[in-house]
mmCIF file of C-alpha atoms in Angstrom:
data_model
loop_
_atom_site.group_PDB
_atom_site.id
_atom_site.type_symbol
_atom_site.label_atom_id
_atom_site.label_comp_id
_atom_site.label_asym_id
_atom_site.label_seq_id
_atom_site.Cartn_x
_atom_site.Cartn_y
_atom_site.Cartn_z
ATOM 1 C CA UNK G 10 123.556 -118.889 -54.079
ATOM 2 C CA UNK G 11 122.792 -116.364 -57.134
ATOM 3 C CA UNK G 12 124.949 -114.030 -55.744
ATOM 4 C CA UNK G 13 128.010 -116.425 -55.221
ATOM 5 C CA UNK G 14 127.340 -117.577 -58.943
ATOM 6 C CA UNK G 15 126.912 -114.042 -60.475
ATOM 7 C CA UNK G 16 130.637 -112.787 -58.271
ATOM 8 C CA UNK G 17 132.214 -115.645 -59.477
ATOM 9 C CA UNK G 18 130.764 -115.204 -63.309
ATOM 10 C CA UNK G 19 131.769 -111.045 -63.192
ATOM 11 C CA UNK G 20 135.150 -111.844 -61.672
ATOM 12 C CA UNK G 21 136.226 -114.587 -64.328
ATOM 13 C CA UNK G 22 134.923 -112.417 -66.922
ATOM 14 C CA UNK G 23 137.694 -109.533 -65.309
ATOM 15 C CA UNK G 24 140.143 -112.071 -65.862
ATOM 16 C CA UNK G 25 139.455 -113.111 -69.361
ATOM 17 C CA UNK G 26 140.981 -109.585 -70.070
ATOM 18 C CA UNK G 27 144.390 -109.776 -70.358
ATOM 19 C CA UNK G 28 145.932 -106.139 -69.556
ATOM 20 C CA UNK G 29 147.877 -105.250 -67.085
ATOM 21 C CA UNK G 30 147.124 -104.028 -63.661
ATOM 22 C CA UNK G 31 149.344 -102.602 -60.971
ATOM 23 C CA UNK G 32 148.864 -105.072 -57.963
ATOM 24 C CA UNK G 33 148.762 -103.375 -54.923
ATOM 25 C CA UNK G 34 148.594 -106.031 -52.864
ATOM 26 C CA UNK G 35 152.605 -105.721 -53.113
ATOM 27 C CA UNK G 36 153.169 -102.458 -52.056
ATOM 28 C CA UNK G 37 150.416 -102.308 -49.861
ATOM 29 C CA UNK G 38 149.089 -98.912 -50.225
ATOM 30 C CA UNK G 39 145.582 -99.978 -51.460
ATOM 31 C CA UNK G 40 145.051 -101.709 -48.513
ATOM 32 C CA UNK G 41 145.978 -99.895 -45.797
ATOM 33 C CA UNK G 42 143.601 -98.895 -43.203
ATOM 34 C CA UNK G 43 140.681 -96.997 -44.525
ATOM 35 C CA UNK G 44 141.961 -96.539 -48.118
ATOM 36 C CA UNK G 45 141.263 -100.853 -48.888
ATOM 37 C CA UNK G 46 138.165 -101.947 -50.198
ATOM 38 C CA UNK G 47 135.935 -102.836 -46.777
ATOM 39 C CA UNK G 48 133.717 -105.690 -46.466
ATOM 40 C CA UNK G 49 130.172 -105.413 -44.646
ATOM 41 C CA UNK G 50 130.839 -107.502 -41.586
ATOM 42 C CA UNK G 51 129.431 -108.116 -38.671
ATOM 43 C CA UNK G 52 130.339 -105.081 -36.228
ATOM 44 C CA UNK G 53 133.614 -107.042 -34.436
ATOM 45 C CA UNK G 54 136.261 -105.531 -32.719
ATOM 46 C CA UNK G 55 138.523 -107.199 -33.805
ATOM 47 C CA UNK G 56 139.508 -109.518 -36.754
ATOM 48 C CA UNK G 57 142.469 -111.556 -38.121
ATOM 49 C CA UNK G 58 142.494 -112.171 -41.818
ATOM 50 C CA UNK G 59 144.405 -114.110 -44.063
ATOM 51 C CA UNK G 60 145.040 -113.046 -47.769
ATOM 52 C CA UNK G 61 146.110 -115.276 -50.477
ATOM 53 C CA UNK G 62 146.333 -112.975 -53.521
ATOM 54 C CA UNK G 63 148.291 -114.058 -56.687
ATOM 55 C CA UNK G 64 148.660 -112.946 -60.162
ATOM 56 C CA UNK G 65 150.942 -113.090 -63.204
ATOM 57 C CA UNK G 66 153.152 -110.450 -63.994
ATOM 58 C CA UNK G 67 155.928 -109.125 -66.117
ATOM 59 C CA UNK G 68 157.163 -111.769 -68.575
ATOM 60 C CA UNK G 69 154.860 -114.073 -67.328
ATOM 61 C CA UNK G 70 156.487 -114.025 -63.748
ATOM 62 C CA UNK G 71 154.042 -116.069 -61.376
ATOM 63 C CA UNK G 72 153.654 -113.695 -58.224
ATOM 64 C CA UNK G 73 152.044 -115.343 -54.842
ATOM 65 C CA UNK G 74 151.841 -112.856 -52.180
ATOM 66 C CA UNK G 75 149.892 -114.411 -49.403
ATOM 67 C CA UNK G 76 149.401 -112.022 -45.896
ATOM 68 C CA UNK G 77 148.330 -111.938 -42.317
ATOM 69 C CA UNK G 78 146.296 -109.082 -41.398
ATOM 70 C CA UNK G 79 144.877 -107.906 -37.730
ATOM 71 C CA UNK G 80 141.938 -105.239 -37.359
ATOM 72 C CA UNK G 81 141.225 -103.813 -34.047
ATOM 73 C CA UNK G 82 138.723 -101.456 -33.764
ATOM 74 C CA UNK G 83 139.752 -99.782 -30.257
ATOM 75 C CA UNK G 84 136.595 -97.521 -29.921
ATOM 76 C CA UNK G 85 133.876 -95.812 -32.130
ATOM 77 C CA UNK G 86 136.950 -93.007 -32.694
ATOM 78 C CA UNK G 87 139.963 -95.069 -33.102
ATOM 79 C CA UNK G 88 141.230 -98.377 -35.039
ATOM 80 C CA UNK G 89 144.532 -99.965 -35.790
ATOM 81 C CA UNK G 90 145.912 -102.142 -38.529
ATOM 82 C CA UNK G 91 148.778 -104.195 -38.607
ATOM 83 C CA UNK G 92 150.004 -106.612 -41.410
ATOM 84 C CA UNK G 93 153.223 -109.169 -42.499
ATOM 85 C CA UNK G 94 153.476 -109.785 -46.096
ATOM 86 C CA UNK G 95 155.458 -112.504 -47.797
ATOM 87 C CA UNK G 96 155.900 -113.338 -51.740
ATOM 88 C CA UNK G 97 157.300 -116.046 -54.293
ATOM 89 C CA UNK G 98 157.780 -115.474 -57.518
ATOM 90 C CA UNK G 99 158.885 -117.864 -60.496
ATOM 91 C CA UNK G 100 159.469 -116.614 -64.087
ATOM 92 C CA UNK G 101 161.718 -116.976 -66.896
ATOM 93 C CA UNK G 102 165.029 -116.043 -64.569
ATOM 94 C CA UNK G 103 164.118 -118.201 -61.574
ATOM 95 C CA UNK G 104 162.599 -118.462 -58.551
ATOM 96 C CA UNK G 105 162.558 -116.227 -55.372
ATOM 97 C CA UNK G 106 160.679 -115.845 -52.268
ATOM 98 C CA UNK G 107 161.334 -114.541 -48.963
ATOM 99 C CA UNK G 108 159.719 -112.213 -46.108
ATOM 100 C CA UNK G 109 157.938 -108.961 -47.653
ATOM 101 C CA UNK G 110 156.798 -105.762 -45.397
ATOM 102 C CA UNK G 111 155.281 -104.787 -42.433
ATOM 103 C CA UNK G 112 152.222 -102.157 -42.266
ATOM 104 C CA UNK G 113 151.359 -100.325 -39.529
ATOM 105 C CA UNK G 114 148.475 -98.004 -39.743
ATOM 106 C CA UNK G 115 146.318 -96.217 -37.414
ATOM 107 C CA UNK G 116 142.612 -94.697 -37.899
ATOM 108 C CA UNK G 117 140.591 -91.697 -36.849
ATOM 109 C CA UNK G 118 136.535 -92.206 -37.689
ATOM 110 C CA UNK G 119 135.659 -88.430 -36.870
ATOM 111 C CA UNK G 120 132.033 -87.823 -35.331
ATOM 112 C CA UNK G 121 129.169 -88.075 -37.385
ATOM 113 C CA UNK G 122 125.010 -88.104 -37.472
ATOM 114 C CA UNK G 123 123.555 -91.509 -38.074
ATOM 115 C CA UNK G 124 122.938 -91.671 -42.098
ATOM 116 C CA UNK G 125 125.366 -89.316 -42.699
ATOM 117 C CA UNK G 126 128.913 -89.725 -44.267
ATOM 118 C CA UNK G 127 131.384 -90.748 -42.305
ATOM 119 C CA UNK G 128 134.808 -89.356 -42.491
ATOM 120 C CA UNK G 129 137.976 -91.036 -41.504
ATOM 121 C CA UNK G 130 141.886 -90.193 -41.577
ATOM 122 C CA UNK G 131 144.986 -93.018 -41.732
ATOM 123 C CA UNK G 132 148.153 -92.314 -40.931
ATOM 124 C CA UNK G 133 150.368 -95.266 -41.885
ATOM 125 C CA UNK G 134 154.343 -97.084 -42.472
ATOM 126 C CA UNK G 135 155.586 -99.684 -44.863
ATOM 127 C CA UNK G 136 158.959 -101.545 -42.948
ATOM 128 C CA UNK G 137 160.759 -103.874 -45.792
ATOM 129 C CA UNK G 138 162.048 -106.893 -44.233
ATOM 130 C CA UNK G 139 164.540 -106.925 -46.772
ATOM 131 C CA UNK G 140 166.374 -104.776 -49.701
ATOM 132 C CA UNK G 141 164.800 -106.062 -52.602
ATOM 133 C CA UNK G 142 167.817 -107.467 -53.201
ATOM 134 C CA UNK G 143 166.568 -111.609 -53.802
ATOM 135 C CA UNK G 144 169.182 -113.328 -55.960
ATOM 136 C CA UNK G 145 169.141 -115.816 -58.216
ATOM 137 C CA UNK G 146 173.065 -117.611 -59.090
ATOM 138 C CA UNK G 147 174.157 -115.096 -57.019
ATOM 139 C CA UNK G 148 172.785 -112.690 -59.916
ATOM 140 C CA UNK G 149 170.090 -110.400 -58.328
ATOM 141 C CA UNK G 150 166.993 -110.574 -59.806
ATOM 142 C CA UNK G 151 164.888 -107.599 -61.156
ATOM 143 C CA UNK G 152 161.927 -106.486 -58.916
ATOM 144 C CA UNK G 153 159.368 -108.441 -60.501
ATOM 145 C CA UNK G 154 160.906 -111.039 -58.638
ATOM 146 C CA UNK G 155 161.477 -109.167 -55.206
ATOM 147 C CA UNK G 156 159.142 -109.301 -52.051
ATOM 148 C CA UNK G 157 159.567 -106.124 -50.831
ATOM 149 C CA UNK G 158 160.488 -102.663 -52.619
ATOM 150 C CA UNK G 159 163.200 -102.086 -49.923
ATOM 151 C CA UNK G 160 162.215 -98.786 -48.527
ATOM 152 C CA UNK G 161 159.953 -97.714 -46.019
ATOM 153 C CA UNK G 162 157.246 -95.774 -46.679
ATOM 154 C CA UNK G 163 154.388 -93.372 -45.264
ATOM 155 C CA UNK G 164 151.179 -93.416 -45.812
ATOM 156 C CA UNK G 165 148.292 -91.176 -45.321
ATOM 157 C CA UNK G 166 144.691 -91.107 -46.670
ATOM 158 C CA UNK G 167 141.262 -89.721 -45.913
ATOM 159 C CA UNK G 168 137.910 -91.165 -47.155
ATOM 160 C CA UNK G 169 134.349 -90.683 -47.083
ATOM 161 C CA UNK G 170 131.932 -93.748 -46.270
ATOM 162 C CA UNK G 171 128.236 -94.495 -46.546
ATOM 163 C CA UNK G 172 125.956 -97.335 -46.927
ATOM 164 C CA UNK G 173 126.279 -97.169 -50.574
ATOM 165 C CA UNK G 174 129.262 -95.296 -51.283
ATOM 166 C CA UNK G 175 133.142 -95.497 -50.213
ATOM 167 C CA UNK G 176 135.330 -92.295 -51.530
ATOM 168 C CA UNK G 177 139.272 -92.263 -50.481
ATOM 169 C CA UNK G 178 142.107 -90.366 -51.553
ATOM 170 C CA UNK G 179 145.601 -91.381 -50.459
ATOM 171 C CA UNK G 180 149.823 -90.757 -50.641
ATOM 172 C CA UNK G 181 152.810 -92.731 -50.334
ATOM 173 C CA UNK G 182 156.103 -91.192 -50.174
ATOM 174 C CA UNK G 183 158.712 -93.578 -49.652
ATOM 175 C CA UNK G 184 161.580 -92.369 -47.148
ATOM 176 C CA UNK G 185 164.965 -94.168 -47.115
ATOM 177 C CA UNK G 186 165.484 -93.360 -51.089
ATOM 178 C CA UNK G 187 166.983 -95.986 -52.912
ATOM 179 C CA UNK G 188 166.821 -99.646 -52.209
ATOM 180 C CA UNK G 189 169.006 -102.040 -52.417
ATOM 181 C CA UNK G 190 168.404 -104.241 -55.984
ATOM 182 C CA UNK G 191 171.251 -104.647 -57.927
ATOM 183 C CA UNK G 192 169.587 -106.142 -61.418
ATOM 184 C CA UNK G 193 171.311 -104.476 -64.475
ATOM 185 C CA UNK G 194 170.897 -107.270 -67.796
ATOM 186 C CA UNK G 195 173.999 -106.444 -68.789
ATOM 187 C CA UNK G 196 175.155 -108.890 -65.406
ATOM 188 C CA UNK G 197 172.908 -111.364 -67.271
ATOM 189 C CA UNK G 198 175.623 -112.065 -69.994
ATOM 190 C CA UNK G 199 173.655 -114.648 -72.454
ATOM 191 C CA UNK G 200 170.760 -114.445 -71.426
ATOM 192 C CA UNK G 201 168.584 -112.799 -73.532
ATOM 193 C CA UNK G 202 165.407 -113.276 -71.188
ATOM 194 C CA UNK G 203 167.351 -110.675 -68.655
ATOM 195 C CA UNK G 204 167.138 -107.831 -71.306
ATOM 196 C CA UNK G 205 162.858 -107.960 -71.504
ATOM 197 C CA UNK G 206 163.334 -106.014 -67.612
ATOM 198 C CA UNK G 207 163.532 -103.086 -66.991
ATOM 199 C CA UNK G 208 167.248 -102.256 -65.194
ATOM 200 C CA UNK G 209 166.471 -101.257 -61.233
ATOM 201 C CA UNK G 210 170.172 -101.090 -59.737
ATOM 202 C CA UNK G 211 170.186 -98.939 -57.131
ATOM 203 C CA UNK G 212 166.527 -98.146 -57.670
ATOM 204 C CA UNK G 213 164.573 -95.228 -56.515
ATOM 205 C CA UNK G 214 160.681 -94.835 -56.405
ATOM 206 C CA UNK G 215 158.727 -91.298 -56.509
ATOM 207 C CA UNK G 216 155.625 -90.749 -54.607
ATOM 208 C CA UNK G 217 151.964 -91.930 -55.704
ATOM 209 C CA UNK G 218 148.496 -90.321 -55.291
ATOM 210 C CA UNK G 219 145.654 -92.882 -54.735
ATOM 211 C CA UNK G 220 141.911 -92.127 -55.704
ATOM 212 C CA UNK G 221 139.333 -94.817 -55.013
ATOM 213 C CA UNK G 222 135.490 -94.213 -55.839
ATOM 214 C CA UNK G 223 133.561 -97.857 -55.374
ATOM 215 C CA UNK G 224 129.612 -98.948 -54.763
ATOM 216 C CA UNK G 225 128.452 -100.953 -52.372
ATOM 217 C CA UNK G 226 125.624 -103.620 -52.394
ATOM 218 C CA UNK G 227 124.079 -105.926 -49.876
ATOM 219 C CA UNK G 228 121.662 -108.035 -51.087
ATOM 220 C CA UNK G 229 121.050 -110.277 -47.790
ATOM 221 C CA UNK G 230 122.856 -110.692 -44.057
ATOM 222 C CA UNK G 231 125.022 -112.989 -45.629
ATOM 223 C CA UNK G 232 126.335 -111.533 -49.005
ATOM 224 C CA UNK G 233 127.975 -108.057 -49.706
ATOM 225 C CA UNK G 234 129.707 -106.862 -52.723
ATOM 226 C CA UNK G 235 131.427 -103.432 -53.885
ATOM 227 C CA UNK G 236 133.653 -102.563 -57.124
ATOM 228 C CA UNK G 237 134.437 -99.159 -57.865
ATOM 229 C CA UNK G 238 137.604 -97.313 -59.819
ATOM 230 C CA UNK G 239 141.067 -97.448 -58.508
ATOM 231 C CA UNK G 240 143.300 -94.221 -59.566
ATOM 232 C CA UNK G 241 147.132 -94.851 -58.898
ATOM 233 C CA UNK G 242 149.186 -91.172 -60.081
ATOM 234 C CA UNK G 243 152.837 -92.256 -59.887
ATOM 235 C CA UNK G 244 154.305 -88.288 -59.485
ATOM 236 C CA UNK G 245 157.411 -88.627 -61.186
ATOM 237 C CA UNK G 246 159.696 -90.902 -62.984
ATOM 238 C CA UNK G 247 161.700 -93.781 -61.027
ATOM 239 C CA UNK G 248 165.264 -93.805 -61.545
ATOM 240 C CA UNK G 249 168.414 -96.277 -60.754
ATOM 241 C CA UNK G 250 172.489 -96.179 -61.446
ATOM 242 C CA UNK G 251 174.009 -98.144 -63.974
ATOM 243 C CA UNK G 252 177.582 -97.605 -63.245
ATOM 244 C CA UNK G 253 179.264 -98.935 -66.809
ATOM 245 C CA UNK G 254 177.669 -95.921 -67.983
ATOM 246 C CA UNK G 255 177.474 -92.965 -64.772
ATOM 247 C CA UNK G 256 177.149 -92.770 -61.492
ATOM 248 C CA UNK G 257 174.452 -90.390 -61.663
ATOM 249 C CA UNK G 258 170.599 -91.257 -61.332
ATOM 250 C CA UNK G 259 169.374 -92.795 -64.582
ATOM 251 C CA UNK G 260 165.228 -91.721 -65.317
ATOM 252 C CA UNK G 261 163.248 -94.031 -66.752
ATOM 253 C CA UNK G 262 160.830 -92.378 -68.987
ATOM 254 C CA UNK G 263 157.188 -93.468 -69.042
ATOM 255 C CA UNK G 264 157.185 -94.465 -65.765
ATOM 256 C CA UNK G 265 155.239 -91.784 -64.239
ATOM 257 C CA UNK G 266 151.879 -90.849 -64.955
ATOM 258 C CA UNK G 267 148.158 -92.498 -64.008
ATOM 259 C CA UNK G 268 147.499 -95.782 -63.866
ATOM 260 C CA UNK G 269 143.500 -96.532 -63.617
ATOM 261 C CA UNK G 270 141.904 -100.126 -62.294
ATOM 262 C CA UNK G 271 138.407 -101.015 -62.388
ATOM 263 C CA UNK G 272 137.788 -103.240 -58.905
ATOM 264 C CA UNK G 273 135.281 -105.886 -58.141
ATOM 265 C CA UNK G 274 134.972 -107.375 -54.607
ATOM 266 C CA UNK G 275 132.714 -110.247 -52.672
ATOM 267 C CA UNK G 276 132.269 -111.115 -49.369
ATOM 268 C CA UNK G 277 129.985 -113.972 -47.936
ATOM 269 C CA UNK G 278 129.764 -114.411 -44.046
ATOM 270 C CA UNK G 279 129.335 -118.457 -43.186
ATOM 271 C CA UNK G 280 128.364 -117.006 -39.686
ATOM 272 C CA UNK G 281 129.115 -114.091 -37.381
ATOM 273 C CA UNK G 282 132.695 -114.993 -36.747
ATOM 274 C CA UNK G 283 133.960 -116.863 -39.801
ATOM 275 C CA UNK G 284 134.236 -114.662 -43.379
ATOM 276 C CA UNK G 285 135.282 -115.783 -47.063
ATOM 277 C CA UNK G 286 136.120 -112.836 -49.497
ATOM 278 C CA UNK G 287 137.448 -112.571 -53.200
ATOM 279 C CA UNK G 288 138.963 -109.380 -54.662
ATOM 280 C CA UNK G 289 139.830 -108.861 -58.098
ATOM 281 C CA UNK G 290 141.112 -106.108 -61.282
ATOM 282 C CA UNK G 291 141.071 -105.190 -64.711
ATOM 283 C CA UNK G 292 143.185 -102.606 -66.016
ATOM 284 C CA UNK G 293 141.543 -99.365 -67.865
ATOM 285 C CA UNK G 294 144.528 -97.017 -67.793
ATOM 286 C CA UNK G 295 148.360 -97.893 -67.304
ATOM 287 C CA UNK G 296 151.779 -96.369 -67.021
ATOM 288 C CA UNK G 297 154.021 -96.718 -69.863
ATOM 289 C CA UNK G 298 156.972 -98.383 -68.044
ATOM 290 C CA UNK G 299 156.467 -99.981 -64.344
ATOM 291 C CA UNK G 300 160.245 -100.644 -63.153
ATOM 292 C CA UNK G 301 158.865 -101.468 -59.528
ATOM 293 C CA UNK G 302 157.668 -104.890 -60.172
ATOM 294 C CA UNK G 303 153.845 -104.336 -59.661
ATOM 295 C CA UNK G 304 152.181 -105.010 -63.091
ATOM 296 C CA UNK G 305 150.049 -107.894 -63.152
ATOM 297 C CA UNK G 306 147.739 -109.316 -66.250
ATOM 298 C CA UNK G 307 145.666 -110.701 -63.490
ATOM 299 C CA UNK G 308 144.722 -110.665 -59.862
ATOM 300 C CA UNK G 309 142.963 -112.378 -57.896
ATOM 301 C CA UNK G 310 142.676 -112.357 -54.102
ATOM 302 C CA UNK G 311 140.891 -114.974 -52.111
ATOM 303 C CA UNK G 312 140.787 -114.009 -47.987
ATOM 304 C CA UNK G 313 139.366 -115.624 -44.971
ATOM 305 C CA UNK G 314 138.772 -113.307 -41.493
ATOM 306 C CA UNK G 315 137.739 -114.599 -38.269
ATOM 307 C CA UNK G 316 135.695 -112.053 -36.271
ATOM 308 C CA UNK G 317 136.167 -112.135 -32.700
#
């Protein structure tokens, strides 16, 4: 019971803070496969999860971007992933919701001596289940409001895992170039909310390095905890077409560079098969400009896994 009541203190004081994080329970690439913060469950072989995180983002938009997970791990040497996101979003410009992605990832655990770190390689997609291209009016909305970034993506990552420590470095290169969002505030005529976002017509998103480095702690059988630093390097700057002005990519500056997240996360297992978890962020670091729709003031992301 001290530990439930000293999570939930540490996690509310997180919140308190009112920065901005990049949430990537959206885009999914800090949760793929063996680069996601991992609970210390019981050993099952398989486990369906699902994930209610939500946070508030640009403008104030209200983001809910709730998930169904499956883990099957196949044999000491291989596991698979597979999740379907969704999202609804309500700001200053409307509502929206809709279908998000699908991930698909795959992992190698290579051999290792009891004790010893283990080492472990993803390979990974991202399938959008549509082209970011929500409306609202018939107006499409910026991507704050979007659930999906439109493209698919690959991801790969390594890490490095012990009883204490978790150490994973990851990329995501998205494939299919730009998506399909239209948003440009000049379509907003009047509306002087549409000008506060960032324009993302025809938008197009460079690659990102991850770097995780978290701590683990198990007090008892039933309680485990980790929280750790969260590097996101976003390698270039994103860029879209405003046609009134060229047809030729448009950067936007400031929106490449590091964006750094300190992480907190709680598990408690009400028995062998049955799991409740709560994940959270601050902001330490961010990007000067974040046209993809991913900032967040706050996150928080409650999950329940059955073990089976």
């Amino acid at each position: 019971m001290r530990s439930a009541i000293f999570l939930t203190t540490v996690i509310f004081s997180f919140l308190s803070n009112r920065g901005y994080t990049q949430g990537c329970s959206d885009a999914g690439f800090c949760t793929i496969g063996n680069l996601g913060q991992q609970s210390d469950a019981s050993a099952a072989k398989q486990k369906i999860s699902i994930l209610l995180p939500f946070g508030l983002g640009d403008e104030d938009v209200l983001v809910f971007n709730p998930a169904i997970q499956y883990d099957n791990q196949l044999s000491k040497t291989w596991a698979v992933q597979a999740k379907i996101t969704a999202s609804y979003a309500n700001g200053n410009l409307g509502n929206a919701g809709g279908p998000g992605d699908i991930f698909l990832s795959g992992t190698y655990f290579f051999p290792s001596q009891k004790n010893r770190w283990q080492v472990s390689a993803t390979v990974g997609t991202k399938l959008p289940l549509n082209e970011s291209h929500l409306k609202e009016k018939g107006l499409s909305l910026p991507m704050q409001y979007q659930s999906s970034l439109g493209t698919f993506d690959l991801v790969t990552g390594i890490a490095f895992t012990n009883k204490k420590w978790q150490l994973a470095a990851g990329w995501q290169q998205p494939l299919s170039g730009t998506n399909g969002n239209q948003f440009l505030p000049v379509y907003w005529a009047g509306n002087s909310d549409a000008s506060r976002y960032i324009p993302s017509n025809d938008f197009k998103r460079k690659a990102e390095l991850l770097f995780r480095s978290l701590y683990k702690y198990k007090p008892n059988q039933r309680f485990s905890f980790n929280g750790g630093l969260l590097g996101i390097f976003h390698l270039g700057k994103d860029t879209y077409i405003d046609a009134n002005l060229s047809n030729k990519p448009i950067a936007i500056s400031g929106s490449e560079g590091l964006t750094l997240n300190a992480t907190l996360a709680g598990w408690y297992n009400i028995s062998k098969k049955l799991q409740l978890g709560l994940q959270a962020g601050v902001p330490i670091v961010v990007r000067d400009k974040r046209p993809d729709g991913l900032t967040r003031s706050f996150v928080v992301s409650p999950e329940v896994s059955w073990n089976f």
